[in-house]
mmCIF file of C-alpha atoms and ligand atoms in Angstrom:
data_model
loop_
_atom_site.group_PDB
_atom_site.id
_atom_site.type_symbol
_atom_site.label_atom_id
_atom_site.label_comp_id
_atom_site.label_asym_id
_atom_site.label_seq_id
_atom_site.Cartn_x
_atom_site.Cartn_y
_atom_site.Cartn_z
ATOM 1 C CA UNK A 1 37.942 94.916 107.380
ATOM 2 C CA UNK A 2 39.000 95.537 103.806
ATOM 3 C CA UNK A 3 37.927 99.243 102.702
ATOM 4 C CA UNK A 4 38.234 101.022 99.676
ATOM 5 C CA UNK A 5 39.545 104.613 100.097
ATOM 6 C CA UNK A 6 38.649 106.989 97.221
ATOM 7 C CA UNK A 7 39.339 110.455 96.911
ATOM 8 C CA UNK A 8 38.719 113.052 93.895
ATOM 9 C CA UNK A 9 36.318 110.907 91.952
ATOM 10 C CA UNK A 10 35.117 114.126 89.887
ATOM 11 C CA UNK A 11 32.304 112.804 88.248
ATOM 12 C CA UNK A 12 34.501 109.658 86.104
ATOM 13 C CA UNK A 13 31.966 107.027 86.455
ATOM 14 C CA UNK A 14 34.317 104.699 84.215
ATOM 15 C CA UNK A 15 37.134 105.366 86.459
ATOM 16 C CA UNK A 16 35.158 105.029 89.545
ATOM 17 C CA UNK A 17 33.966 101.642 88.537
ATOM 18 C CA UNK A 18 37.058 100.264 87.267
ATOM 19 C CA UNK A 19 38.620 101.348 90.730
ATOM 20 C CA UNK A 20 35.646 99.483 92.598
ATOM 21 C CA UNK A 21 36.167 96.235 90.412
ATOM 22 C CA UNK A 22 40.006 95.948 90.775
ATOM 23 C CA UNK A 23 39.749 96.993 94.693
ATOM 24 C CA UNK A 24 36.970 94.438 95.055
ATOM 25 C CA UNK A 25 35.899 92.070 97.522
ATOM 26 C CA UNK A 26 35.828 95.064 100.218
ATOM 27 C CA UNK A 27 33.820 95.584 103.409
ATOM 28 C CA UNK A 28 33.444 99.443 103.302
ATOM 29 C CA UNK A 29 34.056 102.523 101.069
ATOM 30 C CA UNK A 30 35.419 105.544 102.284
ATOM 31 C CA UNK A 31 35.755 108.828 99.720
ATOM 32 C CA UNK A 32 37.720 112.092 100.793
ATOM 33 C CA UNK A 33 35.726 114.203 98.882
ATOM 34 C CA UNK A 34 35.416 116.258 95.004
ATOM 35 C CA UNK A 35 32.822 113.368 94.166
ATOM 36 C CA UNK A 36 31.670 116.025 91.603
ATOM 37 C CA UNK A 37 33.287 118.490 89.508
ATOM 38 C CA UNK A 38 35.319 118.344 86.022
ATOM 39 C CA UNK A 39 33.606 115.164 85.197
ATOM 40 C CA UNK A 40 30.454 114.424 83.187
ATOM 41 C CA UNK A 41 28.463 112.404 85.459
ATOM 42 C CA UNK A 42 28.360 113.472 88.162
ATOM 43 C CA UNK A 43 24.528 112.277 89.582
ATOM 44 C CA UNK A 44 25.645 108.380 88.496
ATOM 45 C CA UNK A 45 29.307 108.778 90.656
ATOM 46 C CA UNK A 46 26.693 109.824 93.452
ATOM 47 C CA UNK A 47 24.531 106.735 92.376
ATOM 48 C CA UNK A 48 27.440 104.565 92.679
ATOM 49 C CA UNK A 49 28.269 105.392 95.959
ATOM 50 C CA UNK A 50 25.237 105.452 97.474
ATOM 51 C CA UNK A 51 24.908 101.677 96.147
ATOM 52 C CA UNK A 52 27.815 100.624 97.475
ATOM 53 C CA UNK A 53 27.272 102.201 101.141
ATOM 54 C CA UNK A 54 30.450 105.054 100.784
ATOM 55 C CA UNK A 55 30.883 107.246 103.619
ATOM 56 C CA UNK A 56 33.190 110.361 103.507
ATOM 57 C CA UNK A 57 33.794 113.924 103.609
ATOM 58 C CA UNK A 58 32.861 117.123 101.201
ATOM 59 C CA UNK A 59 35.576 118.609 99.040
ATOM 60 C CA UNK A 60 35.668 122.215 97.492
ATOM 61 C CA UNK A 61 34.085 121.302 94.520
ATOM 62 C CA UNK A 62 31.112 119.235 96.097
ATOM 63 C CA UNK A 63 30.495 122.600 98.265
ATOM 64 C CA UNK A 64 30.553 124.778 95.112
ATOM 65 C CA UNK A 65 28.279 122.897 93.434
ATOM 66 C CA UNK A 66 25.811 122.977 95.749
ATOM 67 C CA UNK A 67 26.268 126.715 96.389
ATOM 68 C CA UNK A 68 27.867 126.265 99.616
ATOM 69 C CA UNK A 69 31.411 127.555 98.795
ATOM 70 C CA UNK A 70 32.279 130.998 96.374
ATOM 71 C CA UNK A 71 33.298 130.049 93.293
ATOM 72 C CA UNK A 72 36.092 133.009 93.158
ATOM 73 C CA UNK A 73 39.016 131.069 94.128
ATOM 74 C CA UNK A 74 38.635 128.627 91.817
ATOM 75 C CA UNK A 75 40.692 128.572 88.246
ATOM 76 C CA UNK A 76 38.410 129.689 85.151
ATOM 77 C CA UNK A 77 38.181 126.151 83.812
ATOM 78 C CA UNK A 78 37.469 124.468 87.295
ATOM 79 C CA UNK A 79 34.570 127.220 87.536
ATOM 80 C CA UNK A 80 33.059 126.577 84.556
ATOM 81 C CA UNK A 81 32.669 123.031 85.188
ATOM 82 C CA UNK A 82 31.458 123.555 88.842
ATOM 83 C CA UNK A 83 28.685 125.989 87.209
ATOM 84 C CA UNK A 84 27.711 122.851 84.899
ATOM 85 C CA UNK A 85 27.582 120.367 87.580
ATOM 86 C CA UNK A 86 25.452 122.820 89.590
ATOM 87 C CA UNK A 87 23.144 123.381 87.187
ATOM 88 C CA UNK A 88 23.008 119.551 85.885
ATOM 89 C CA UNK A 89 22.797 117.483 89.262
ATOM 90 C CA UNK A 90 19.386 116.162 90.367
ATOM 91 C CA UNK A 91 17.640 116.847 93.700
ATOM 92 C CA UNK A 92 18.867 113.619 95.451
ATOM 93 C CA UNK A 93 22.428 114.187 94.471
ATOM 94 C CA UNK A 94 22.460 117.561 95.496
ATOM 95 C CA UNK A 95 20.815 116.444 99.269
ATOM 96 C CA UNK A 96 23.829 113.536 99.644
ATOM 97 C CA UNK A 97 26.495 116.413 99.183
ATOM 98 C CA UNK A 98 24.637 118.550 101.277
ATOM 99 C CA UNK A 99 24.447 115.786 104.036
ATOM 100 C CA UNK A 100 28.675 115.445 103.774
ATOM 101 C CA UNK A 101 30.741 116.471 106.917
ATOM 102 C CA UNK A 102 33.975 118.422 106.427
ATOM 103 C CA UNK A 103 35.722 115.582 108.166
ATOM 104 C CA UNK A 104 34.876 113.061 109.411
ATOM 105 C CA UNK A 105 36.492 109.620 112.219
ATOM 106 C CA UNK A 106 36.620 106.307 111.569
ATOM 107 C CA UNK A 107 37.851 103.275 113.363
ATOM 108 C CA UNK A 108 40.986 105.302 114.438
ATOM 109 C CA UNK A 109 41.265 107.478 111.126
ATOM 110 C CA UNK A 110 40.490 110.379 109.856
ATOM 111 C CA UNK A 111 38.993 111.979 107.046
ATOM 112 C CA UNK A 112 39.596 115.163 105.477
ATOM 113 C CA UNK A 113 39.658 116.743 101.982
ATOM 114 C CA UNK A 114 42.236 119.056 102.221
ATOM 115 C CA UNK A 115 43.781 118.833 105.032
ATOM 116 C CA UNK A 116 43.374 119.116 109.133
ATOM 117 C CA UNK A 117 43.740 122.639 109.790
ATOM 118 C CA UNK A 118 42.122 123.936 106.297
ATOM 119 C CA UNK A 119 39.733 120.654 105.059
ATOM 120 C CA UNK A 120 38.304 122.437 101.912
ATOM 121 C CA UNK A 121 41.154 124.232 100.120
ATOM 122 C CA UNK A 122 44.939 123.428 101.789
ATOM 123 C CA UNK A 123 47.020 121.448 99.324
ATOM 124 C CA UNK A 124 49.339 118.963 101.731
ATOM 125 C CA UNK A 125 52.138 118.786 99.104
ATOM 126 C CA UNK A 126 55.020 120.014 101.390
ATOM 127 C CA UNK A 127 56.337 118.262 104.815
ATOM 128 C CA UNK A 128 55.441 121.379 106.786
ATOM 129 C CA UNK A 129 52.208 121.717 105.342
ATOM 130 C CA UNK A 130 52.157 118.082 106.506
ATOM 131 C CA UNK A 131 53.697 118.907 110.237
ATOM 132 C CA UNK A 132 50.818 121.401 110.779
ATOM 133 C CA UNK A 133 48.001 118.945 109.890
ATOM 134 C CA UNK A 134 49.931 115.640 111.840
ATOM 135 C CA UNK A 135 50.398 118.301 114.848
ATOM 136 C CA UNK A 136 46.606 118.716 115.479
ATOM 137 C CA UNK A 137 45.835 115.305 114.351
ATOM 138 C CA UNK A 138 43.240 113.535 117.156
ATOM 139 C CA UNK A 139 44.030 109.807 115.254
ATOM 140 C CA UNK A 140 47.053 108.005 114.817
ATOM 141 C CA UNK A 141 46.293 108.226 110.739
ATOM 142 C CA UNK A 142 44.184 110.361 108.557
ATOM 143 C CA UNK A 143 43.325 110.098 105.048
ATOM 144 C CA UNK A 144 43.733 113.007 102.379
ATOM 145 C CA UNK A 145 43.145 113.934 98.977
ATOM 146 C CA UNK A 146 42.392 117.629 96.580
ATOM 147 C CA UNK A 147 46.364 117.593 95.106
ATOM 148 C CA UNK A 148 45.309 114.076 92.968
ATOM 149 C CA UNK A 149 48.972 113.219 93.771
ATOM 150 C CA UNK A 150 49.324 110.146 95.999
ATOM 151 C CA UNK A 151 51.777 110.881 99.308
ATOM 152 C CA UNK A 152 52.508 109.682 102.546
ATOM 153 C CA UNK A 153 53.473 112.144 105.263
ATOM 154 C CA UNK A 154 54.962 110.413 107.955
ATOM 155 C CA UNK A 155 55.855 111.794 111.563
ATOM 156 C CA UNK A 156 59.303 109.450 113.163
ATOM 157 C CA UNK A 157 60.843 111.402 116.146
ATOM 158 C CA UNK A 158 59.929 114.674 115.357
ATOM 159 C CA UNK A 159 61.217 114.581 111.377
ATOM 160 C CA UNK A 160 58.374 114.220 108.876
ATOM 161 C CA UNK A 161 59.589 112.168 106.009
ATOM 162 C CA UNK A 162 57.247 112.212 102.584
ATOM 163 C CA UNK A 163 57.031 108.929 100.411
ATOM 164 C CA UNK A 164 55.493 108.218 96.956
ATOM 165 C CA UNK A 165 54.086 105.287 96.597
ATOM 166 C CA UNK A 166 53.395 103.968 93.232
ATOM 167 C CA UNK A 167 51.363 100.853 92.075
ATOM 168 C CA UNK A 168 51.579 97.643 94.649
ATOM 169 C CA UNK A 169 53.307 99.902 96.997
ATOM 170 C CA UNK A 170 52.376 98.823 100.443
ATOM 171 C CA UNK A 171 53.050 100.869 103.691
ATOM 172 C CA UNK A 172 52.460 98.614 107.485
ATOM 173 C CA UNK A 173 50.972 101.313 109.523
ATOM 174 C CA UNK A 174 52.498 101.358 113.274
ATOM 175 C CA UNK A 175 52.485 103.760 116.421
ATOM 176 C CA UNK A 176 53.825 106.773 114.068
ATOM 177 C CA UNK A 177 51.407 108.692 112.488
ATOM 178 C CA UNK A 178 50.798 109.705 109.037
ATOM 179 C CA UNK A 179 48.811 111.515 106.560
ATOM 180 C CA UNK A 180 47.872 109.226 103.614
ATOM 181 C CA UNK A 181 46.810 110.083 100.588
ATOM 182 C CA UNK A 182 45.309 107.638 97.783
ATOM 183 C CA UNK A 183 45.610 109.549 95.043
ATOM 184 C CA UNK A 184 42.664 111.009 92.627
ATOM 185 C CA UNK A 185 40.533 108.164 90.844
ATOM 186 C CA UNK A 186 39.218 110.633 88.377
ATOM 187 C CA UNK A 187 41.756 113.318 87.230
ATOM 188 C CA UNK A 188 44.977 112.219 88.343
ATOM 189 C CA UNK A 189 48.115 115.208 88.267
ATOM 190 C CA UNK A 190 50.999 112.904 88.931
ATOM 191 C CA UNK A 191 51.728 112.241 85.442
ATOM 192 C CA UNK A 192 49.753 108.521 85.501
ATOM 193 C CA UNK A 193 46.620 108.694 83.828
ATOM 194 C CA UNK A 194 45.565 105.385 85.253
ATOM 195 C CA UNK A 195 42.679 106.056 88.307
ATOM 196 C CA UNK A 196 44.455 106.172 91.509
ATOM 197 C CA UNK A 197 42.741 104.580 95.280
ATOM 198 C CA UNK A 198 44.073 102.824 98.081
ATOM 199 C CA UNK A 199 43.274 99.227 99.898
ATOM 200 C CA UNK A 200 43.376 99.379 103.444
ATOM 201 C CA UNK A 201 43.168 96.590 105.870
ATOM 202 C CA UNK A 202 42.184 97.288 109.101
ATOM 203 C CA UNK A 203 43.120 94.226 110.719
ATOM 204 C CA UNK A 204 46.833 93.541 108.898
ATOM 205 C CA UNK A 205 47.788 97.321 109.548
ATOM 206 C CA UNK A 206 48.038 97.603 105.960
ATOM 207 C CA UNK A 207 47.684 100.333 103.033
ATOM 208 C CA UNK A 208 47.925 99.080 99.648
ATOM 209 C CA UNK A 209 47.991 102.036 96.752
ATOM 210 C CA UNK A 210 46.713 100.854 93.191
ATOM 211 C CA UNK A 211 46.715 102.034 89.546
ATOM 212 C CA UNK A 212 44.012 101.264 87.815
ATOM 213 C CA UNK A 213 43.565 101.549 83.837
ATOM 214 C CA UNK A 214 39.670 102.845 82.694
ATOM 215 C CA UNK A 215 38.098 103.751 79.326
ATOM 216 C CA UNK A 216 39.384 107.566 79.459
ATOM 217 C CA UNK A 217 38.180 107.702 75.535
ATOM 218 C CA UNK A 218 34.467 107.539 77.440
ATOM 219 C CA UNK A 219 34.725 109.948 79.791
ATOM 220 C CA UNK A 220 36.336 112.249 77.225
ATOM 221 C CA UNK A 221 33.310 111.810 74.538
ATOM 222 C CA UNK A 222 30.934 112.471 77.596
ATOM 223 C CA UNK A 223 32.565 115.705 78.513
ATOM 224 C CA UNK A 224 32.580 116.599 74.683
ATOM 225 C CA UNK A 225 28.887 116.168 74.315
ATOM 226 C CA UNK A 226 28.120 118.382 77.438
ATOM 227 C CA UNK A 227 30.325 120.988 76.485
ATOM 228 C CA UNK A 228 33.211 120.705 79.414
ATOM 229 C CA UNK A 229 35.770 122.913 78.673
ATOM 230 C CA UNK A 230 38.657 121.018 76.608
ATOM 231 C CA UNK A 231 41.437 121.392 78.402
ATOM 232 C CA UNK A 232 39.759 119.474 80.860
ATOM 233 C CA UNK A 233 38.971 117.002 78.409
ATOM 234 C CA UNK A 234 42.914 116.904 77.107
ATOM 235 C CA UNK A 235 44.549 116.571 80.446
ATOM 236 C CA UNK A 236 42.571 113.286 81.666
ATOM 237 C CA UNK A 237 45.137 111.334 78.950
ATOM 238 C CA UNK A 238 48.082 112.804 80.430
ATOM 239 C CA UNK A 239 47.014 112.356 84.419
ATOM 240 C CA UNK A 240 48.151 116.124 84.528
HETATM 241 ZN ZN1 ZN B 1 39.809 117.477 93.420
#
């Protein structure tokens, strides 16, 4: 099986559907969660993936905007646009966040937002934020997103070594396991404004991450016209 793993889609429908093109022909979609937030359409990401079958896992921002989580914790400009997405999503949208699981197993993976111990708000940027996640892991693998930065967390006698892949990298899974994370399709932070996802294959072992190039200019006129806040807007062209 070929499946498209998507985290931190944020409401980029141009990024989201440049992602599915270049990942396509695929069997399955998995998403980690933060379907919603920052971006401007958000019921049409949730549109998407219902058409195309994705299965996944809430983030922080999905629970926000649907109530579910306090909005204290989060940053002025992430509130604001939580408050608009809350306020702008439709009935059906609001039921398929609703419906999402924290995390969620898979054919020997699983899913989280966040990460295993905390799966709505810990940030896995650190190898022993990794150790404490891999240490209660039930699977051989999980997949992670909410930093937007794609890693690899890998446990190999004890030592947990931290890679970063970049476009075309490709990591053969084996017996060690790891915490993989795709990367955000729409807000990257690592300094790539290109969408960000991964390619695995189930029956090769395989993880493939790819860069993908979408009409930011879009998204950024859509998030003008609602009124998103503009720093928001800015930081889409610099994947920061
Ligand atoms: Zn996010």
């Amino acid at each position: 099986m070929r499946i498209a793993v998507l985290s931190d889609i944020h409401g980029n429908l141009p990024a989201l559907d440049a992602v599915l093109e270049a990942l396509a022909p695929f069997d399955a979609v998995w998403q980690l969660g933060d379907v919603v937030g920052y971006g401007p359409q958000p019921d049409e990401v949730v549109a998407r993936l219902v058409d195309v079958g994705a299965t996944g896992v809430r983030g922080n921002h999905d629970a926000a905007a649907i109530g579910e989580l306090e909005t204290s914790a989060f940053n002025t400009d992430a509130r604001t646009a939580v408050l608009w997405t809350g306020t702008h999503i439709g009935a059906g949208t609001r039921r398929w966040l609703a419906a999402l699981p924290e995390t969620s197993s898979k054919d020997g993976f699983t899913l989280a937002h966040g990460s295993l111990r905390d799966p709505t708000w810990e940030y896995v940027l650190t190898t022993p934020a990794a150790r404490a996640s891999l240490a209660i892991l039930t699977t051989a693998h999980a997949f992670i997103g909410h930093t937007h930065v794609p890693l690899v967390f890998r446990e190999d006698d004890g030592l947990v070594e931290m890679l970063a892949p970049s476009d075309g990298s490709q990591l053969q899974l084996d017996g060690r396991r790891t915490l993989l994370n795709p990367g955000s399709v729409g807000q990257p932070r690592d300094g790539d404004p290109r969408a960000s996802a991964v390619l695995l294959d189930t029956g090769a072992g395989t993880v493939e991450w790819r860069r993908v190039p979408y009409d930011i200019a879009t998204t950024q006129a859509r998030m003008r016209a609602v009124g998103l806040p503009p720093r928001l807007v800015e930081r889409l062209e610099y994947g920061q």
